[in-house]
Coordinates of C-alpha atoms in Angstrom, one line a residue:
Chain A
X1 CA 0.0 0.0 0.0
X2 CA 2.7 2.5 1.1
X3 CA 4.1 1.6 -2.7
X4 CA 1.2 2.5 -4.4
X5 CA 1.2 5.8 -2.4
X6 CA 5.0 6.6 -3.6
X7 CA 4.5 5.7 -7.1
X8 CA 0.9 7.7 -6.9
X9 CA 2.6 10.9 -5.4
X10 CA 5.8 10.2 -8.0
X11 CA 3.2 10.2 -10.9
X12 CA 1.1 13.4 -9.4
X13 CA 4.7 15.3 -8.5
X14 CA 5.7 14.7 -12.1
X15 CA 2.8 15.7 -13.7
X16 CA 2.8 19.0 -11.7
X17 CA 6.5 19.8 -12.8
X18 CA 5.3 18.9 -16.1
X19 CA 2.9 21.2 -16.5
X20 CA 4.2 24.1 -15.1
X21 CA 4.7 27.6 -16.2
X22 CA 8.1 27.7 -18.1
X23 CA 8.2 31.6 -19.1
X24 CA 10.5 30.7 -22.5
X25 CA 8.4 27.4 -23.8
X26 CA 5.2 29.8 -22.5
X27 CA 6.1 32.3 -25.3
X28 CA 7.2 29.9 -27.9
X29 CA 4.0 28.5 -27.7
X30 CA 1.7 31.3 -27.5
X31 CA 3.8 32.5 -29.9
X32 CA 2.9 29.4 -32.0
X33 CA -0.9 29.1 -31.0
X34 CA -1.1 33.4 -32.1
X35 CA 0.5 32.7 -35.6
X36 CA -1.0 29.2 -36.7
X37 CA -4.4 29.1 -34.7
X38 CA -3.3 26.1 -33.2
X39 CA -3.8 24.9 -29.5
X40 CA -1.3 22.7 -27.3
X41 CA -2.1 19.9 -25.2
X42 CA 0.1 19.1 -22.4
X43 CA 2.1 15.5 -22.3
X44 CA 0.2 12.6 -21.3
X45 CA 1.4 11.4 -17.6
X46 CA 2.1 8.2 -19.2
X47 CA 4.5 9.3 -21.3
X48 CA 6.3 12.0 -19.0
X49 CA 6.1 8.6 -16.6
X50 CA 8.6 6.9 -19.4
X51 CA 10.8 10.1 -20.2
X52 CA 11.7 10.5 -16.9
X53 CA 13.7 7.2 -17.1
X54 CA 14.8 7.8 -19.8
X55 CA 17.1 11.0 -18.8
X56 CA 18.2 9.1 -15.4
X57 CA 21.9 9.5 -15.2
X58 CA 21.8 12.3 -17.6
X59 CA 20.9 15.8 -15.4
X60 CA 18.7 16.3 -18.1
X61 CA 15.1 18.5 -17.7
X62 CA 13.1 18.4 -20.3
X63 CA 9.5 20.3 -20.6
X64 CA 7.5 19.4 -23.3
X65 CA 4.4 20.9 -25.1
X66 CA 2.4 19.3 -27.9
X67 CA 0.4 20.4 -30.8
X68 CA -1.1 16.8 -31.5
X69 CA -2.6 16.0 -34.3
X70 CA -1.6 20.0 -35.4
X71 CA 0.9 20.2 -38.2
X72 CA 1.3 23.8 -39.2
X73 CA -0.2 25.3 -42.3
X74 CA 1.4 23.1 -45.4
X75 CA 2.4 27.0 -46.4
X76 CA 4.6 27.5 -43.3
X77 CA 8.5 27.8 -44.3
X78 CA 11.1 27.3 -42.0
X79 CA 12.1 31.1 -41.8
X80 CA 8.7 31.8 -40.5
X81 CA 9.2 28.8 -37.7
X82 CA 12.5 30.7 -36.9
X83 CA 11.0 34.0 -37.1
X84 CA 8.0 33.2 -34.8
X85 CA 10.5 31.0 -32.7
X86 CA 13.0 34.1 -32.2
X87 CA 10.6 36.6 -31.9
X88 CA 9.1 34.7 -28.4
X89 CA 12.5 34.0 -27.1
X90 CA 14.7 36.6 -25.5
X91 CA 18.0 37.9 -27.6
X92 CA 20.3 35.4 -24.7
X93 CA 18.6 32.2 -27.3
X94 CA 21.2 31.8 -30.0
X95 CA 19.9 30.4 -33.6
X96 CA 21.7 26.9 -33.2
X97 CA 20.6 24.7 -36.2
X98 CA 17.8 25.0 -38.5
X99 CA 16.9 21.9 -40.4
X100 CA 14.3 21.1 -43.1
X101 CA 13.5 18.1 -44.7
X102 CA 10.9 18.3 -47.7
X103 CA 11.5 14.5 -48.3
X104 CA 10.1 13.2 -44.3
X105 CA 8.4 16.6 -43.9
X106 CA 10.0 17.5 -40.8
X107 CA 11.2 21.4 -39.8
X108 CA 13.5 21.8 -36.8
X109 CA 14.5 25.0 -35.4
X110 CA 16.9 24.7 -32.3
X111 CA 18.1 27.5 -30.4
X112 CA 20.3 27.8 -27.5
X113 CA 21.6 29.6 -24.6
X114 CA 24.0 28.9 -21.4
X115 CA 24.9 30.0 -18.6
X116 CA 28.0 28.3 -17.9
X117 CA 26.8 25.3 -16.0
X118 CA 24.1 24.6 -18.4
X119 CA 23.0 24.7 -21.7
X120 CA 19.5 25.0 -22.5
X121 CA 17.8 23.9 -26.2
X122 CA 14.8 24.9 -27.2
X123 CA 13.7 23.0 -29.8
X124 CA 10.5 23.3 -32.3
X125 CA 9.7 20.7 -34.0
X126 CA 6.8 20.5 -36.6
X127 CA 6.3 17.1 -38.9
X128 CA 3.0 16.2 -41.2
X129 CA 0.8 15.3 -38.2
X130 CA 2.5 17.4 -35.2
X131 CA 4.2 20.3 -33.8
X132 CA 6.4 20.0 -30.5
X133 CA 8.2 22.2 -28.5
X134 CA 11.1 21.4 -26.0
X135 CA 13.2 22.7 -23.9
X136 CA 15.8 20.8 -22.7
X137 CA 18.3 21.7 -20.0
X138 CA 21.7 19.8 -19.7
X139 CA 23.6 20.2 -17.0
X140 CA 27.3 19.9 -18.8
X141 CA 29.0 18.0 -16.6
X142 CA 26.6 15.8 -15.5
X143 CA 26.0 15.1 -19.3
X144 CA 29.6 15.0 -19.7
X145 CA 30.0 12.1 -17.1
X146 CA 27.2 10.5 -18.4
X147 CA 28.7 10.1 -21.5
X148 CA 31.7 9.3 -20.2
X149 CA 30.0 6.3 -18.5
X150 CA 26.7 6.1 -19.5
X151 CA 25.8 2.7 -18.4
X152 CA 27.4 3.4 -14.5
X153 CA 25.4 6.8 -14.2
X154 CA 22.1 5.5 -15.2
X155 CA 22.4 2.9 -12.7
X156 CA 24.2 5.2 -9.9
X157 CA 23.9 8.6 -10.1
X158 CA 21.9 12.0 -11.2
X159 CA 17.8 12.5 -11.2
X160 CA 16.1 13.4 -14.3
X161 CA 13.7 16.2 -13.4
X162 CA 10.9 18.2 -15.7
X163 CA 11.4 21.4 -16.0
X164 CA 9.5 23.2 -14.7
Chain B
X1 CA 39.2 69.7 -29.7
X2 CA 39.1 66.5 -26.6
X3 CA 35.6 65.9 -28.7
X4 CA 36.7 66.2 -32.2
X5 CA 39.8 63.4 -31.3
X6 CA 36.9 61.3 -29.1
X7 CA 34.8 61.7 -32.4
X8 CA 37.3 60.9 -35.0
X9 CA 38.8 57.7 -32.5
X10 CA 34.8 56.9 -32.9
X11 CA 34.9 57.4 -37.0
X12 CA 37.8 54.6 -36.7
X13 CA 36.7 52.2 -34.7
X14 CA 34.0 51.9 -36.7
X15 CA 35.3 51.9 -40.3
X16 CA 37.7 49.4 -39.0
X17 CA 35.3 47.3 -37.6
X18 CA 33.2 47.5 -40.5
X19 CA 36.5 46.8 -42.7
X20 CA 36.8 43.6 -40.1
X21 CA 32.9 42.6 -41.2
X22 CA 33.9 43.0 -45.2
X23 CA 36.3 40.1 -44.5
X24 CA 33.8 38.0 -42.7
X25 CA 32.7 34.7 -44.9
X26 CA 29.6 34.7 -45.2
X27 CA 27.0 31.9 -46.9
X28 CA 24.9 34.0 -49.7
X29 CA 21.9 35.2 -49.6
X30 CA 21.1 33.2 -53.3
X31 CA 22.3 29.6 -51.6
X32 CA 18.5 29.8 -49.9
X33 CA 17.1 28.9 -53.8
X34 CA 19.2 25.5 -53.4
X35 CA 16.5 25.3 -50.1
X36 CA 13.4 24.8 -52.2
X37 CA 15.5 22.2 -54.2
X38 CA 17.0 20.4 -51.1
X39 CA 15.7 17.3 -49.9
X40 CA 17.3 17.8 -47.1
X41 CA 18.5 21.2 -45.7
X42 CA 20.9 21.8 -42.6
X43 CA 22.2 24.8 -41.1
X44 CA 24.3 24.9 -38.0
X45 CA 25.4 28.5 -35.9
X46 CA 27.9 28.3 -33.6
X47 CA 29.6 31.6 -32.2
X48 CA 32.3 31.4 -29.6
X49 CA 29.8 31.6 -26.5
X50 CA 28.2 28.3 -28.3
X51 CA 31.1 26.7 -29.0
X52 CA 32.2 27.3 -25.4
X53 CA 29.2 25.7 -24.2
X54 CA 29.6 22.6 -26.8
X55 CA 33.4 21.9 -25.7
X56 CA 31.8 21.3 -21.6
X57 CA 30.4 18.5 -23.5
X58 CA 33.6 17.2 -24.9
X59 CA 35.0 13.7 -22.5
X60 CA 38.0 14.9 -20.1
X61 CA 39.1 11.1 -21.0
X62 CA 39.1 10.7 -24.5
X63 CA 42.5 12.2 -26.0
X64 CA 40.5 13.1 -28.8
X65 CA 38.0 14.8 -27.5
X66 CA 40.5 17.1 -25.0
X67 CA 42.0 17.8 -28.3
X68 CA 38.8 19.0 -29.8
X69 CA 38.1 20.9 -27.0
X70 CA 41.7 23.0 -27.1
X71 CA 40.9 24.1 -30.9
X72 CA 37.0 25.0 -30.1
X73 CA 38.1 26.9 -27.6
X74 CA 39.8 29.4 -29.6
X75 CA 37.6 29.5 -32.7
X76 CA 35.4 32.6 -33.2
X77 CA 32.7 30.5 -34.6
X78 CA 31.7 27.2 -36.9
X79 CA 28.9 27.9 -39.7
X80 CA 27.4 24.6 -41.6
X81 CA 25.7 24.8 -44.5
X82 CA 23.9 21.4 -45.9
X83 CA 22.6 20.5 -49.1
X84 CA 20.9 17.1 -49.7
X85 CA 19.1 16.6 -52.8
X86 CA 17.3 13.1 -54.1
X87 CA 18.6 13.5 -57.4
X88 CA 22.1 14.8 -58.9
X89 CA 22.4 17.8 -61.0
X90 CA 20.0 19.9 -59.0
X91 CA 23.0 22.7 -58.3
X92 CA 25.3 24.2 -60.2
X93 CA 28.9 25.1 -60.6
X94 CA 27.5 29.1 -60.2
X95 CA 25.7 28.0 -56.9
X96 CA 29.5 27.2 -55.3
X97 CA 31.3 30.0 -57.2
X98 CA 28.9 32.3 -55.1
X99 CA 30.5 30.9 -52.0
X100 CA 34.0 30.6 -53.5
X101 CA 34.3 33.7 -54.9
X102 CA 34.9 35.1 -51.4
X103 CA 38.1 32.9 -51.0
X104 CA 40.3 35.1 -52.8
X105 CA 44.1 35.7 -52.2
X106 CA 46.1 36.9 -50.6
X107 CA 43.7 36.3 -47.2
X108 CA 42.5 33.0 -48.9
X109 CA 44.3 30.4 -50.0
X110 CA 43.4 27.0 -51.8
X111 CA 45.3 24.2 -49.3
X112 CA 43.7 21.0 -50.6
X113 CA 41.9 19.8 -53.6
X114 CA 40.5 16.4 -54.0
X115 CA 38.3 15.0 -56.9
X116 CA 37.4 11.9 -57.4
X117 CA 35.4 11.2 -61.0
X118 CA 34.7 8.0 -59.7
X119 CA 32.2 9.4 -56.9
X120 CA 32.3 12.7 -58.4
X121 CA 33.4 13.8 -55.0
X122 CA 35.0 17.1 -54.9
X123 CA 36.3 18.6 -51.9
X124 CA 38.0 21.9 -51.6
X125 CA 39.9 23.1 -48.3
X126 CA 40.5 26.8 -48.0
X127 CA 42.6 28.7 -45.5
X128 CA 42.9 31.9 -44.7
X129 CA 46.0 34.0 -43.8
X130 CA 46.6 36.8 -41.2
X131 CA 49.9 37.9 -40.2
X132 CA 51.5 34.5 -41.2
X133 CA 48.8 32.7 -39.1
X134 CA 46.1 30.5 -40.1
X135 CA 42.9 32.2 -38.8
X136 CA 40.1 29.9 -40.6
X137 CA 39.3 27.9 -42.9
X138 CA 36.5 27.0 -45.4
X139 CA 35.5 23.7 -46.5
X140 CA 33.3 23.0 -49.7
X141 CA 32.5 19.4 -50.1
X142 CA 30.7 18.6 -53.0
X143 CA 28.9 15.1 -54.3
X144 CA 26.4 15.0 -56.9
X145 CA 23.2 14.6 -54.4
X146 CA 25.1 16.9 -51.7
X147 CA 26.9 19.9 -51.0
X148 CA 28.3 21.1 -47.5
X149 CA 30.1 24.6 -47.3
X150 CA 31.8 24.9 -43.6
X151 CA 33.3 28.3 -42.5
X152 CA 35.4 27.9 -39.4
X153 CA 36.2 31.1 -38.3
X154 CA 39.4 31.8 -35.7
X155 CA 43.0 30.3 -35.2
X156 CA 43.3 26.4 -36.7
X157 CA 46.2 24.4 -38.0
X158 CA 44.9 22.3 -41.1
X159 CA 46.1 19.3 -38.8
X160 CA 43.7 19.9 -36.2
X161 CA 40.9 20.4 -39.1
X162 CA 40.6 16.2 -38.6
X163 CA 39.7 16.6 -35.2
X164 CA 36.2 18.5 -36.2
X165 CA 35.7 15.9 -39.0
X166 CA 32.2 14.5 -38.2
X167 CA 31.4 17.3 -35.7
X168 CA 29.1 20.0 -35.7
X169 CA 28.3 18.4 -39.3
X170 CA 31.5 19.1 -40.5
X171 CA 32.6 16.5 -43.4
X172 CA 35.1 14.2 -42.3
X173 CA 38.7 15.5 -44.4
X174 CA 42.0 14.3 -44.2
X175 CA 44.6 16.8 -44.4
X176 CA 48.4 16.3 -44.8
X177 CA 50.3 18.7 -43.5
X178 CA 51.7 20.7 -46.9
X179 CA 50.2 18.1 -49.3
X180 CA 48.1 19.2 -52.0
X181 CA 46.4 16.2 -52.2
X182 CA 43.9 14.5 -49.7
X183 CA 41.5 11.5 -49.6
X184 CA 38.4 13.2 -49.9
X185 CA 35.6 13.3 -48.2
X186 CA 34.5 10.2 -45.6
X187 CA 30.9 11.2 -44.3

């Protein structure tokens, strides 16, 4: 019983982080929502349940929102991703690495800032059936030690946390 | 007259920095009609600040890696420009000559040349010059389906130009030390 009441309050602790305010993925996707009419549905518990996992050993946070089912306008370019994408985030986000592919239909724009212990990606992602936003922030040297020795710090070490 | 110097130390600056931005390689503007074309398009921005934050990631262990981190460390910047096509023949000749153009003497230099008819692999390694030291150097990599321009920007030996190979979507090139010839490009 005391199990079930851990993994319960695990499950509601993570959904909480989940889904709370992030002031740069808030603007992204409002940002997103003003220009395409499109509206974002939180990740389902189940699936922040196997992310979590996932980034153990990593120092990884991640906080994701979803346009399911929402791919942008067949119109949109990728400068008008960027644009939108820049125009929400504060001049500290650098333009990292734009990517398009007409042949899998997939648009990527990553930016990215740091602030010496860790780097923070926020990345847009928009494919024929959905658009997704994430940030992601990696602590550097837990990342570096988990790459190092990625097998001993999943087992060991470091706590992956949502953003929140 | 303190005002008049202040003013004309001001006019300086800024024609020399402006003179400093004229030398800057830059992708042009008319590469973005190969985007339409493009299968596949990638660009990749790193300045220094980024390229700080990418060497953290870099292993303390692996020798290579420490390496790579050493020469990031001192680069200005890495651009990456990507060009994957389904089919061959969808860019031209004029398409690179807008990028190469910029890589005139006697700042730029032609180190290495490879061509392979076989593959129809061309790869060109540029470096440029100041004061006697290598301060960057530009990569075009060409294939029939692809095309890669790289502009590393900031002090690198064309030894340690291996070390980026396969990083930051730079095309793997070997370069001897003052050979003229290389093996071409190894994606």
């Amino acid at each position: 019983m005391k199990r079930l009441i851990t993994v319960v309050l695990l499950i509601l602790a993570c959904s909480a982080a989940a889904t709370a305010a992030d002031r740069d993925v808030d603007a992204v996707v409002n940002a997103i929502e003003q220009q395409y009419g499109m509206h974002h549905t939180n990740l389902p518990w189940i699936a922040r349940a196997f992310i979590k996992p996932a980034l153990w050993g990593t120092g990884a946070k991640l906080n994701m929102k979803l346009f399911e089912g929402q791919p942008l306008p067949a119109s949109t370019s990728l400068q008008s991703i960027e644009e939108v994408t820049r125009k929400a985030l504060d001049p500290s986000w650098r333009p990292f690495i734009q990517a398009n592919s007409t042949r899998d239909h997939e648009k990527t724009v990553i930016y990215a800032k740091g602030d010496g212990k860790h780097m923070f990606l926020m990345i847009v992602a928009a494919d024929r059936e959905d658009t997704t936003v994430v940030k992601l922030k990696l602590d550097t040297s837990e990342t570096r030690r988990w790459m190092d020795e990625p097998q001993e710090h999943a087992g060991h070490h470091g706590e992956a946390r949502q953003e929140p | 007259m303190k005002y008049l110097q202040a003013i004309l130390v001001c006019i300086m600056v800024l024609v020399l920095a402006g003179a400093a931005n004229a030398q800057q390689l830059k992708f042009p503007p008319g590469l973005d009609r190969l985007a339409s074309k493009a299968a596949e398009v990638v660009d990749v921005t790193m300045d220094r600040q980024m390229l700080n934050f990418a060497g953290k990631f870099l292993s303390d262990r692996d020798p290579d890696d420490v390496e790579a981190r050493k020469l990031i460390q001192n680069l200005n910047g890495i651009y990456v420009k990507s060009f994957e096509f389904d089919k061959p023949g969808e860019y031209s000749p004029a398409d690179i000559e807008m990028f190469r153009s910029q890589l005139k003497p006697p700042v730029w230099s032609k180190m290495v040349e490879a061509r392979s008819k076989r593959d129809g692999e061309n790869v060109e390694v540029y470096i440029k010059t100041e004061n006697g030291a290598a301060m960057g150097m530009a990569i075009i990599a060409a294939e029939p389906q692809e095309l890669t321009l790289v502009n590393i920007d900031g002090p690198i030996n064309p030894e340690q130009l291996s070390q980026l190979g396969g990083q930051f979507g730079i095309p793997k090139v070997d370069v001897q030390p003052k050979a003229q010839t290389s093996k071409g490009p190894n994606k």
